[in-house]
PDB file of C-alpha atoms and ligand atoms in Angstrom:
ATOM      1  CA  UNK A  22     -83.397  77.376 -22.333  1.00  0.00           C
ATOM      2  CA  UNK A  23     -82.383  77.908 -18.643  1.00  0.00           C
ATOM      3  CA  UNK A  24     -79.685  75.109 -19.197  1.00  0.00           C
ATOM      4  CA  UNK A  25     -78.239  76.145 -22.503  1.00  0.00           C
ATOM      5  CA  UNK A  26     -77.599  79.312 -21.031  1.00  0.00           C
ATOM      6  CA  UNK A  27     -75.721  77.873 -18.021  1.00  0.00           C
ATOM      7  CA  UNK A  28     -74.075  75.549 -20.429  1.00  0.00           C
ATOM      8  CA  UNK A  29     -72.516  78.645 -22.506  1.00  0.00           C
ATOM      9  CA  UNK A  30     -71.461  80.162 -19.522  1.00  0.00           C
ATOM     10  CA  UNK A  31     -69.693  77.315 -17.883  1.00  0.00           C
ATOM     11  CA  UNK A  32     -68.007  76.897 -21.441  1.00  0.00           C
ATOM     12  CA  UNK A  33     -66.912  80.567 -21.621  1.00  0.00           C
ATOM     13  CA  UNK A  34     -65.455  80.110 -18.043  1.00  0.00           C
ATOM     14  CA  UNK A  35     -63.520  77.126 -19.093  1.00  0.00           C
ATOM     15  CA  UNK A  36     -62.022  79.161 -21.764  1.00  0.00           C
ATOM     16  CA  UNK A  37     -60.712  81.765 -19.721  1.00  0.00           C
ATOM     17  CA  UNK A  38     -59.630  78.850 -17.001  1.00  0.00           C
ATOM     18  CA  UNK A  39     -57.347  77.031 -19.497  1.00  0.00           C
ATOM     19  CA  UNK A  40     -55.993  80.310 -20.539  1.00  0.00           C
ATOM     20  CA  UNK A  41     -55.138  81.404 -16.982  1.00  0.00           C
ATOM     21  CA  UNK A  42     -53.630  78.462 -16.116  1.00  0.00           C
ATOM     22  CA  UNK A  43     -51.236  78.466 -18.719  1.00  0.00           C
ATOM     23  CA  UNK A  44     -50.627  82.142 -18.090  1.00  0.00           C
ATOM     24  CA  UNK A  45     -49.951  80.985 -14.287  1.00  0.00           C
ATOM     25  CA  UNK A  46     -47.550  78.286 -15.593  1.00  0.00           C
ATOM     26  CA  UNK A  47     -45.857  80.597 -17.851  1.00  0.00           C
ATOM     27  CA  UNK A  48     -45.100  83.165 -14.816  1.00  0.00           C
ATOM     28  CA  UNK A  49     -43.733  80.256 -12.838  1.00  0.00           C
ATOM     29  CA  UNK A  50     -46.794  80.300 -10.297  1.00  0.00           C
ATOM     30  CA  UNK A  51     -48.667  77.154  -8.977  1.00  0.00           C
ATOM     31  CA  UNK A  52     -52.312  78.397  -8.560  1.00  0.00           C
ATOM     32  CA  UNK A  53     -54.097  76.616  -5.732  1.00  0.00           C
ATOM     33  CA  UNK A  54     -58.114  76.899  -5.370  1.00  0.00           C
ATOM     34  CA  UNK A  55     -59.306  76.355  -1.825  1.00  0.00           C
ATOM     35  CA  UNK A  56     -63.070  75.400  -1.552  1.00  0.00           C
ATOM     36  CA  UNK A  57     -65.144  74.506   1.962  1.00  0.00           C
ATOM     37  CA  UNK A  58     -68.308  75.403   3.573  1.00  0.00           C
ATOM     38  CA  UNK A  59     -67.627  78.900   5.900  1.00  0.00           C
ATOM     39  CA  UNK A  60     -65.822  78.556   9.020  1.00  0.00           C
ATOM     40  CA  UNK A  61     -63.904  74.874   8.138  1.00  0.00           C
ATOM     41  CA  UNK A  62     -60.749  77.154   7.908  1.00  0.00           C
ATOM     42  CA  UNK A  63     -59.292  78.081   4.333  1.00  0.00           C
ATOM     43  CA  UNK A  64     -58.137  81.687   5.886  1.00  0.00           C
ATOM     44  CA  UNK A  65     -56.479  80.110   8.495  1.00  0.00           C
ATOM     45  CA  UNK A  66     -54.868  77.256   6.452  1.00  0.00           C
ATOM     46  CA  UNK A  67     -53.518  79.926   4.083  1.00  0.00           C
ATOM     47  CA  UNK A  68     -52.083  82.157   7.639  1.00  0.00           C
ATOM     48  CA  UNK A  69     -50.403  79.122   8.812  1.00  0.00           C
ATOM     49  CA  UNK A  70     -48.669  78.088   5.242  1.00  0.00           C
ATOM     50  CA  UNK A  71     -47.547  81.734   4.468  1.00  0.00           C
ATOM     51  CA  UNK A  72     -45.913  81.493   8.116  1.00  0.00           C
ATOM     52  CA  UNK A  73     -44.404  77.940   7.357  1.00  0.00           C
ATOM     53  CA  UNK A  74     -42.949  78.858   3.786  1.00  0.00           C
ATOM     54  CA  UNK A  75     -41.887  82.433   4.946  1.00  0.00           C
ATOM     55  CA  UNK A  76     -38.234  82.664   3.281  1.00  0.00           C
ATOM     56  CA  UNK A  77     -39.122  79.361   0.854  1.00  0.00           C
ATOM     57  CA  UNK A  78     -41.601  80.496  -1.211  1.00  0.00           C
ATOM     58  CA  UNK A  79     -43.137  83.736  -2.171  1.00  0.00           C
ATOM     59  CA  UNK A  80     -47.170  83.471  -1.881  1.00  0.00           C
ATOM     60  CA  UNK A  81     -49.933  85.829  -3.157  1.00  0.00           C
ATOM     61  CA  UNK A  82     -53.694  85.507  -2.309  1.00  0.00           C
ATOM     62  CA  UNK A  83     -56.770  86.054  -4.351  1.00  0.00           C
ATOM     63  CA  UNK A  84     -59.363  86.563  -1.494  1.00  0.00           C
ATOM     64  CA  UNK A  85     -63.149  85.834  -2.058  1.00  0.00           C
ATOM     65  CA  UNK A  86     -65.904  86.520   0.121  1.00  0.00           C
ATOM     66  CA  UNK A  87     -69.554  88.154  -0.768  1.00  0.00           C
ATOM     67  CA  UNK A  88     -69.246  91.052   1.769  1.00  0.00           C
ATOM     68  CA  UNK A  89     -66.169  92.533   3.997  1.00  0.00           C
ATOM     69  CA  UNK A  90     -62.685  92.386   3.779  1.00  0.00           C
ATOM     70  CA  UNK A  91     -62.365  90.640   7.176  1.00  0.00           C
ATOM     71  CA  UNK A  92     -60.261  87.640   5.701  1.00  0.00           C
ATOM     72  CA  UNK A  93     -58.264  90.047   3.386  1.00  0.00           C
ATOM     73  CA  UNK A  94     -57.086  91.870   6.319  1.00  0.00           C
ATOM     74  CA  UNK A  95     -56.088  88.748   8.122  1.00  0.00           C
ATOM     75  CA  UNK A  96     -54.029  87.850   5.170  1.00  0.00           C
ATOM     76  CA  UNK A  97     -52.398  91.413   4.190  1.00  0.00           C
ATOM     77  CA  UNK A  98     -51.182  91.462   7.957  1.00  0.00           C
ATOM     78  CA  UNK A  99     -48.480  88.808   6.559  1.00  0.00           C
ATOM     79  CA  UNK A 100     -47.579  91.009   4.209  1.00  0.00           C
ATOM     80  CA  UNK A 101     -47.926  89.279   1.193  1.00  0.00           C
ATOM     81  CA  UNK A 102     -49.468  90.299  -2.207  1.00  0.00           C
ATOM     82  CA  UNK A 103     -53.509  90.170  -1.878  1.00  0.00           C
ATOM     83  CA  UNK A 104     -56.307  91.353  -3.909  1.00  0.00           C
ATOM     84  CA  UNK A 105     -60.013  91.150  -2.491  1.00  0.00           C
ATOM     85  CA  UNK A 106     -63.108  90.029  -4.616  1.00  0.00           C
ATOM     86  CA  UNK A 107     -66.502  91.087  -3.061  1.00  0.00           C
ATOM     87  CA  UNK A 108     -68.928  89.209  -4.921  1.00  0.00           C
ATOM     88  CA  UNK A 109     -71.816  91.546  -3.084  1.00  0.00           C
ATOM     89  CA  UNK A 110     -71.674  94.369  -5.116  1.00  0.00           C
ATOM     90  CA  UNK A 111     -72.287  92.746  -8.066  1.00  0.00           C
ATOM     91  CA  UNK A 112     -74.881  90.097  -7.452  1.00  0.00           C
ATOM     92  CA  UNK A 113     -73.731  88.641  -4.585  1.00  0.00           C
ATOM     93  CA  UNK A 114     -72.369  85.542  -6.260  1.00  0.00           C
ATOM     94  CA  UNK A 115     -71.314  82.426  -4.144  1.00  0.00           C
ATOM     95  CA  UNK A 116     -68.468  81.178  -6.262  1.00  0.00           C
ATOM     96  CA  UNK A 117     -65.693  82.923  -8.296  1.00  0.00           C
ATOM     97  CA  UNK A 118     -65.477  82.932 -11.995  1.00  0.00           C
ATOM     98  CA  UNK A 119     -61.913  82.394 -13.625  1.00  0.00           C
ATOM     99  CA  UNK A 120     -62.266  85.932 -15.208  1.00  0.00           C
ATOM    100  CA  UNK A 121     -62.888  87.477 -11.708  1.00  0.00           C
ATOM    101  CA  UNK A 122     -59.668  85.856 -10.550  1.00  0.00           C
ATOM    102  CA  UNK A 123     -58.018  86.626 -13.597  1.00  0.00           C
ATOM    103  CA  UNK A 124     -58.326  90.289 -13.074  1.00  0.00           C
ATOM    104  CA  UNK A 125     -57.231  89.843  -9.897  1.00  0.00           C
ATOM    105  CA  UNK A 126     -54.125  88.167 -10.561  1.00  0.00           C
ATOM    106  CA  UNK A 127     -53.315  91.151 -12.999  1.00  0.00           C
ATOM    107  CA  UNK A 128     -53.225  93.511 -10.308  1.00  0.00           C
ATOM    108  CA  UNK A 129     -49.930  91.230  -8.828  1.00  0.00           C
ATOM    109  CA  UNK A 130     -46.542  91.084 -10.154  1.00  0.00           C
ATOM    110  CA  UNK A 131     -46.917  87.281 -10.758  1.00  0.00           C
ATOM    111  CA  UNK A 132     -43.338  87.007 -11.431  1.00  0.00           C
ATOM    112  CA  UNK A 133     -42.774  87.743  -7.566  1.00  0.00           C
ATOM    113  CA  UNK A 134     -45.076  84.671  -6.378  1.00  0.00           C
ATOM    114  CA  UNK A 135     -44.298  81.129  -6.368  1.00  0.00           C
ATOM    115  CA  UNK A 136     -47.819  80.323  -5.343  1.00  0.00           C
ATOM    116  CA  UNK A 137     -50.845  81.674  -5.673  1.00  0.00           C
ATOM    117  CA  UNK A 138     -54.044  80.691  -3.168  1.00  0.00           C
ATOM    118  CA  UNK A 139     -57.833  81.689  -4.677  1.00  0.00           C
ATOM    119  CA  UNK A 140     -59.787  81.377  -1.600  1.00  0.00           C
ATOM    120  CA  UNK A 141     -63.292  80.619  -3.026  1.00  0.00           C
ATOM    121  CA  UNK A 142     -66.390  81.804  -1.291  1.00  0.00           C
ATOM    122  CA  UNK A 143     -67.473  79.683   1.262  1.00  0.00           C
ATOM    123  CA  UNK A 144     -70.000  77.488   0.469  1.00  0.00           C
ATOM    124  CA  UNK A 145     -69.745  73.385  -0.590  1.00  0.00           C
ATOM    125  CA  UNK A 146     -72.001  73.863  -3.747  1.00  0.00           C
ATOM    126  CA  UNK A 147     -71.659  76.669  -6.491  1.00  0.00           C
ATOM    127  CA  UNK A 148     -67.508  77.000  -6.379  1.00  0.00           C
ATOM    128  CA  UNK A 149     -66.972  73.696  -7.628  1.00  0.00           C
ATOM    129  CA  UNK A 150     -69.099  74.040 -10.572  1.00  0.00           C
ATOM    130  CA  UNK A 151     -66.596  76.757 -12.284  1.00  0.00           C
ATOM    131  CA  UNK A 152     -62.886  75.837 -13.146  1.00  0.00           C
ATOM    132  CA  UNK A 153     -61.302  78.986 -11.641  1.00  0.00           C
ATOM    133  CA  UNK A 154     -57.892  78.475 -13.827  1.00  0.00           C
ATOM    134  CA  UNK A 155     -55.861  76.992 -10.755  1.00  0.00           C
ATOM    135  CA  UNK A 156     -53.411  73.809 -11.156  1.00  0.00           C
ATOM    136  CA  UNK A 157     -55.546  72.353  -8.126  1.00  0.00           C
ATOM    137  CA  UNK A 158     -58.667  72.247  -6.492  1.00  0.00           C
ATOM    138  CA  UNK A 159     -58.198  71.438  -2.630  1.00  0.00           C
ATOM    139  CA  UNK A 160     -61.416  70.867  -0.605  1.00  0.00           C
ATOM    140  CA  UNK A 161     -61.120  71.748   3.399  1.00  0.00           C
ATOM    141  CA  UNK A 162     -63.266  69.774   5.642  1.00  0.00           C
ATOM    142  CA  UNK A 163     -63.472  69.959   9.250  1.00  0.00           C
ATOM    143  CA  UNK A 164     -64.026  67.363  11.716  1.00  0.00           C
ATOM    144  CA  UNK A 165     -67.401  69.009  13.099  1.00  0.00           C
ATOM    145  CA  UNK A 166     -68.973  69.508  10.228  1.00  0.00           C
ATOM    146  CA  UNK A 167     -69.383  65.560  10.079  1.00  0.00           C
ATOM    147  CA  UNK A 168     -68.575  62.296   7.978  1.00  0.00           C
ATOM    148  CA  UNK A 169     -71.620  62.761   5.818  1.00  0.00           C
ATOM    149  CA  UNK A 170     -70.326  65.705   3.727  1.00  0.00           C
ATOM    150  CA  UNK A 171     -68.503  64.207   1.001  1.00  0.00           C
ATOM    151  CA  UNK A 172     -71.560  62.054   0.338  1.00  0.00           C
ATOM    152  CA  UNK A 173     -74.043  64.786   0.212  1.00  0.00           C
ATOM    153  CA  UNK A 174     -71.981  67.500  -2.092  1.00  0.00           C
ATOM    154  CA  UNK A 175     -69.630  64.832  -4.250  1.00  0.00           C
ATOM    155  CA  UNK A 176     -69.062  67.181  -7.014  1.00  0.00           C
ATOM    156  CA  UNK A 177     -66.720  69.607  -4.227  1.00  0.00           C
ATOM    157  CA  UNK A 178     -64.803  66.257  -3.549  1.00  0.00           C
ATOM    158  CA  UNK A 179     -64.358  64.571  -6.757  1.00  0.00           C
ATOM    159  CA  UNK A 180     -63.250  68.261  -8.332  1.00  0.00           C
ATOM    160  CA  UNK A 181     -60.479  68.376  -5.659  1.00  0.00           C
ATOM    161  CA  UNK A 182     -57.324  66.532  -6.067  1.00  0.00           C
ATOM    162  CA  UNK A 183     -56.624  66.970  -2.163  1.00  0.00           C
ATOM    163  CA  UNK A 184     -58.651  67.020   0.706  1.00  0.00           C
ATOM    164  CA  UNK A 185     -57.458  68.751   4.085  1.00  0.00           C
ATOM    165  CA  UNK A 186     -59.165  67.315   6.902  1.00  0.00           C
ATOM    166  CA  UNK A 187     -58.912  70.525   9.358  1.00  0.00           C
ATOM    167  CA  UNK A 188     -59.734  70.635  13.043  1.00  0.00           C
ATOM    168  CA  UNK A 189     -58.231  67.350  13.834  1.00  0.00           C
ATOM    169  CA  UNK A 190     -57.371  68.626  17.449  1.00  0.00           C
ATOM    170  CA  UNK A 191     -60.739  68.441  18.410  1.00  0.00           C
ATOM    171  CA  UNK A 192     -61.583  64.740  17.557  1.00  0.00           C
ATOM    172  CA  UNK A 193     -61.375  63.759  21.431  1.00  0.00           C
ATOM    173  CA  UNK A 194     -64.489  65.815  21.800  1.00  0.00           C
ATOM    174  CA  UNK A 195     -66.512  64.929  18.696  1.00  0.00           C
ATOM    175  CA  UNK A 196     -68.949  62.156  18.017  1.00  0.00           C
ATOM    176  CA  UNK A 197     -66.667  61.846  14.205  1.00  0.00           C
ATOM    177  CA  UNK A 198     -65.719  58.580  13.005  1.00  0.00           C
ATOM    178  CA  UNK A 199     -62.729  59.968  11.164  1.00  0.00           C
ATOM    179  CA  UNK A 200     -62.085  56.178   9.390  1.00  0.00           C
ATOM    180  CA  UNK A 201     -65.793  56.705   8.217  1.00  0.00           C
ATOM    181  CA  UNK A 202     -65.168  60.823   6.880  1.00  0.00           C
ATOM    182  CA  UNK A 203     -62.323  59.461   5.105  1.00  0.00           C
ATOM    183  CA  UNK A 204     -64.017  56.304   3.146  1.00  0.00           C
ATOM    184  CA  UNK A 205     -66.691  58.679   2.175  1.00  0.00           C
ATOM    185  CA  UNK A 206     -64.190  60.690   0.816  1.00  0.00           C
ATOM    186  CA  UNK A 207     -62.297  57.763  -1.248  1.00  0.00           C
ATOM    187  CA  UNK A 208     -65.996  56.554  -2.292  1.00  0.00           C
ATOM    188  CA  UNK A 209     -66.868  59.933  -4.422  1.00  0.00           C
ATOM    189  CA  UNK A 210     -62.933  60.081  -5.224  1.00  0.00           C
ATOM    190  CA  UNK A 211     -60.773  57.023  -4.958  1.00  0.00           C
ATOM    191  CA  UNK A 212     -57.589  59.325  -5.958  1.00  0.00           C
ATOM    192  CA  UNK A 213     -58.053  61.815  -3.259  1.00  0.00           C
ATOM    193  CA  UNK A 214     -54.910  62.866  -1.599  1.00  0.00           C
ATOM    194  CA  UNK A 215     -56.483  63.211   2.099  1.00  0.00           C
ATOM    195  CA  UNK A 216     -54.140  65.440   4.481  1.00  0.00           C
ATOM    196  CA  UNK A 217     -55.294  65.404   8.084  1.00  0.00           C
ATOM    197  CA  UNK A 218     -54.216  68.502  10.249  1.00  0.00           C
ATOM    198  CA  UNK A 219     -54.940  71.222  12.834  1.00  0.00           C
ATOM    199  CA  UNK A 220     -54.567  74.715  11.877  1.00  0.00           C
ATOM    200  CA  UNK A 221     -54.833  75.473  15.542  1.00  0.00           C
ATOM    201  CA  UNK A 222     -52.132  73.287  16.920  1.00  0.00           C
ATOM    202  CA  UNK A 223     -50.096  73.029  13.764  1.00  0.00           C
ATOM    203  CA  UNK A 224     -50.159  69.034  13.790  1.00  0.00           C
ATOM    204  CA  UNK A 225     -49.888  67.497  10.243  1.00  0.00           C
ATOM    205  CA  UNK A 226     -49.230  70.924   8.998  1.00  0.00           C
ATOM    206  CA  UNK A 227     -45.914  69.762   7.603  1.00  0.00           C
ATOM    207  CA  UNK A 228     -47.815  67.005   5.341  1.00  0.00           C
ATOM    208  CA  UNK A 229     -49.780  69.938   3.635  1.00  0.00           C
ATOM    209  CA  UNK A 230     -46.659  71.934   2.930  1.00  0.00           C
ATOM    210  CA  UNK A 231     -44.780  69.033   1.934  1.00  0.00           C
ATOM    211  CA  UNK A 232     -47.076  68.380  -0.652  1.00  0.00           C
ATOM    212  CA  UNK A 233     -47.147  72.092  -1.749  1.00  0.00           C
ATOM    213  CA  UNK A 234     -43.446  71.935  -2.277  1.00  0.00           C
ATOM    214  CA  UNK A 235     -43.373  68.910  -3.822  1.00  0.00           C
ATOM    215  CA  UNK A 236     -45.976  70.211  -6.277  1.00  0.00           C
ATOM    216  CA  UNK A 237     -43.961  73.592  -6.361  1.00  0.00           C
ATOM    217  CA  UNK A 238     -41.032  71.652  -7.672  1.00  0.00           C
TER     218      UNK A 238
HETATM  219 MG1   MG B 147     -62.378  82.567   4.790  1.00  0.00          MG
HETATM  220 ZN1   ZN B 148     -72.286  80.548  -7.344  1.00  0.00          ZN
END
């Protein structure tokens, strides 16, 4: 019974997601869903991207968090359209569903946006189960999290077309085997595009923005 209900929820979500994807495309918007554990640098990556693409591409953000507007406030400082979804008041869901994101996006003028970032709730499990209606999923994995995470949370990595390895500035002080981390990503998703960068130093960020610009056409 439980499984049947979950299947129904996911099927309903998939329908909304497909419709949203078409809606975003029709409005000339590329939607990118960012997923990761808390603290891997999703918000900072969005901030650095806004700065890097200023004057080139117009960015909007749907910011998901269980509680607080802390991340939304950081993004808002950059003067871009942003709608925050706090799931706390309605059950504290640990993921975003396509319908909630669509409602948030409908509060923006999509004609004024080229790129819509969806910052999902920080955890490596649940967000990957729900199609957000985005065109691409991007997993952000930071170096302190360890090489094993792609093997432990395969769904997150095999539903993501791109994996950003963040905090590469820390490689010198960590006991991390970066090659093994990349091998593990490829093990669960051989087609994944892997981009190594540091949102702190800005190193590698151009590879990320190059990928975005290529997809934006
Ligand atoms: Mg964040
Ligand atoms: Zn959840």
